[in-house]
Amino acid sequence: MQAVIRSVDCAIPQRRMSNEEFTAILDTSDEWIHSHTGIRYRHIADPDQAPSDLALEACQKVLSRAAVPPDEVDLILVATATGDYLGFPSVACIVQDRLGAKRAGAMDLAAGCTGFIYGLETARNFVLGGGARNVLVVGAEVLSRIVDWQDRNTCVLFGDGAGAALVSASEDARDGSGRPRGLLASVLRADGSGAHLLERPMGGTRAPFDPENFDRTSACLRMDGRQVYNFAVKAIAEGIPEMLAANGFGIDDVAWIVPHQANVRIIEAAAKRAKIPLEKYYLNIEEYANTSAASIPIALTEMDSKGLLREGDLVATFGFGAGLTWGGNLLRW
Ligand code: ACO
């Protein structure tokens, strides 16, 4: 039994916001943002759009592309840090209902920007264990609603969007050379000692919203950018070669590395440190900024639509983010 990605797709909000637009509200510039991050645009959800709306659109497209009806979905996993509601109900349950996936279980997954990678590995294990034949794995975020729009250190970095993959059971999927296709292996890691480096301090049960003493910035995303940068470079530079070696592959076997799109400079530094050519990494942060758990499925969708993913290609995803978490998936397309 194998777990293969049958289709990928995404949902991108129409509103496209340029770096220039920030100069009206903040002391910043297109030059600073682009040279420090690689970002030029981000897409911003409409006021009436929540992550479940974007996730639903991505799931509908994915199922229609694979010609799988909603009632054949066994499980819906939504990776998100910006759920429609705090804690419950899950985004996945809202999607399950609106999709009409009557036989599906549904749950959200909190692993920060590594969420989609954790989701693919969870789906693979459900499929290989016989618990599910069709799993929708989604990354969906509306980060524009949790950033502090007065903090130039953070608000310029993030965008909204969703991406989804249908992971299905296959008895013996092989490429033209007879090699097994699908999700081959993953590495999942965490280090909670860095939990404070990326957090949203208020609103959980440790520090509930207090209308009497409301500190607006505590309800927003907070980040120690420099520390996160250092962590991310190390995670990618060491993590990708380790994941490949553990599965008997070298970098020359890999057609594409699809990293979490947080900052071009992180990828450049990691590529240099690991001595992996930058051309191996697929980058689209310029258009979407950091969409957290949605960034990797959005990138896969774009690559697929450009014809960059050919059957038999070995693809390595790699993510890092809040938790701290990091990890990657190895898949034969
Ligand atoms: N415009 C203009 N100036 C700015 C801006 C801005 N948007 N943001 C920060 N600056 C200023 C700072 O205030 C600082 O000024 P000062 O020296 O007067 O204090 C100066 O620029 C330099 O600040 P640094 O923090 O040293 O800038 P750096 O080059 O490190 O870039 C950045 C900051 C882009 C945040 C970088 O540290 C980074 O990419 N960190 C990782 C962020 C990340 O990837 N987060 C998400 C990962 S996990 C997840 O996806 C949830």
Short mmCIF file of C-alpha atoms and ligand atoms in Angstrom, two decimals, residues 27-28 32-33 36-37 113 152-153 156-158 198 223 225-226 228-229 260 262-263 265-266 290 320-321, ligand 1:
data_model
loop_
_atom_site.label_atom_id
_atom_site.label_comp_id
_atom_site.label_asym_id
_atom_site.label_seq_id
_atom_site.Cartn_x
_atom_site.Cartn_y
_atom_site.Cartn_z
CA ASP A 27 7.92 53.99 8.17
CA THR A 28 9.05 51.43 5.59
CA TRP A 32 13.63 47.57 2.56
CA ILE A 33 10.96 44.88 2.48
CA HIS A 36 15.34 41.95 3.51
CA THR A 37 12.70 39.33 2.69
CA CYS A 113 4.18 26.89 9.60
CA ARG A 152 6.64 47.11 10.73
CA ASN A 153 8.79 44.26 12.08
CA VAL A 156 4.91 43.26 6.19
CA LEU A 157 5.93 39.60 6.32
CA PHE A 158 2.60 37.78 6.18
CA LEU A 198 6.78 33.06 17.97
CA MET A 223 8.10 37.23 16.90
CA GLY A 225 12.79 37.83 14.08
CA ARG A 226 16.53 37.44 14.55
CA VAL A 228 13.65 32.75 14.32
CA TYR A 229 15.94 33.53 11.40
CA HIS A 260 8.19 27.03 3.63
CA ALA A 262 9.12 32.78 5.07
CA ASN A 263 12.05 34.82 3.79
CA ARG A 265 17.28 35.31 2.79
CA ILE A 266 16.65 32.31 5.06
CA ASN A 290 4.52 34.13 4.34
CA PHE A 320 9.81 25.46 10.10
CA GLY A 321 7.83 27.67 12.40
N1 ACO B 1 10.81 48.50 7.17
C1 ACO B 1 11.87 49.26 7.50
N2 ACO B 1 12.68 48.93 8.52
C2 ACO B 1 12.40 47.82 9.23
C3 ACO B 1 11.29 47.01 8.94
C4 ACO B 1 10.48 47.39 7.86
N3 ACO B 1 9.40 46.68 7.49
N4 ACO B 1 11.28 45.99 9.81
C5 ACO B 1 12.33 46.15 10.62
N5 ACO B 1 13.01 47.26 10.29
C6 ACO B 1 14.18 47.84 10.91
C7 ACO B 1 14.30 47.46 12.36
O1 ACO B 1 13.49 48.30 13.14
C8 ACO B 1 15.77 47.69 12.60
O2 ACO B 1 15.97 49.07 12.81
P1 ACO B 1 16.95 49.56 13.97
O3 ACO B 1 18.29 49.02 13.59
O4 ACO B 1 16.82 51.04 13.88
O5 ACO B 1 16.40 48.95 15.22
C9 ACO B 1 16.41 47.34 11.24
O6 ACO B 1 15.34 47.33 10.30
C10 ACO B 1 17.09 46.00 11.20
O7 ACO B 1 16.26 45.06 11.86
P2 ACO B 1 16.62 43.54 11.90
O8 ACO B 1 15.62 42.83 12.74
O9 ACO B 1 18.07 43.36 12.24
O10 ACO B 1 16.43 43.14 10.37
P3 ACO B 1 16.77 41.81 9.69
O11 ACO B 1 17.69 42.05 8.58
O12 ACO B 1 17.13 40.74 10.70
O13 ACO B 1 15.37 41.38 9.07
C11 ACO B 1 13.50 39.97 9.50
C12 ACO B 1 14.24 41.22 9.91
C13 ACO B 1 13.08 40.09 8.03
C14 ACO B 1 12.23 39.84 10.36
C15 ACO B 1 14.41 38.74 9.69
O14 ACO B 1 14.94 38.73 10.98
C16 ACO B 1 13.68 37.45 9.45
O15 ACO B 1 13.36 37.10 8.32
N6 ACO B 1 13.42 36.66 10.50
C17 ACO B 1 12.68 35.44 10.36
C18 ACO B 1 11.25 35.80 10.25
C19 ACO B 1 10.43 34.65 9.82
O16 ACO B 1 10.76 33.98 8.89
N7 ACO B 1 9.35 34.47 10.51
C20 ACO B 1 8.43 33.50 10.22
C21 ACO B 1 8.98 32.11 10.34
S1 ACO B 1 7.97 31.09 11.16
C22 ACO B 1 6.55 31.36 10.52
O17 ACO B 1 6.45 31.36 9.33
C23 ACO B 1 5.39 31.67 11.40
#
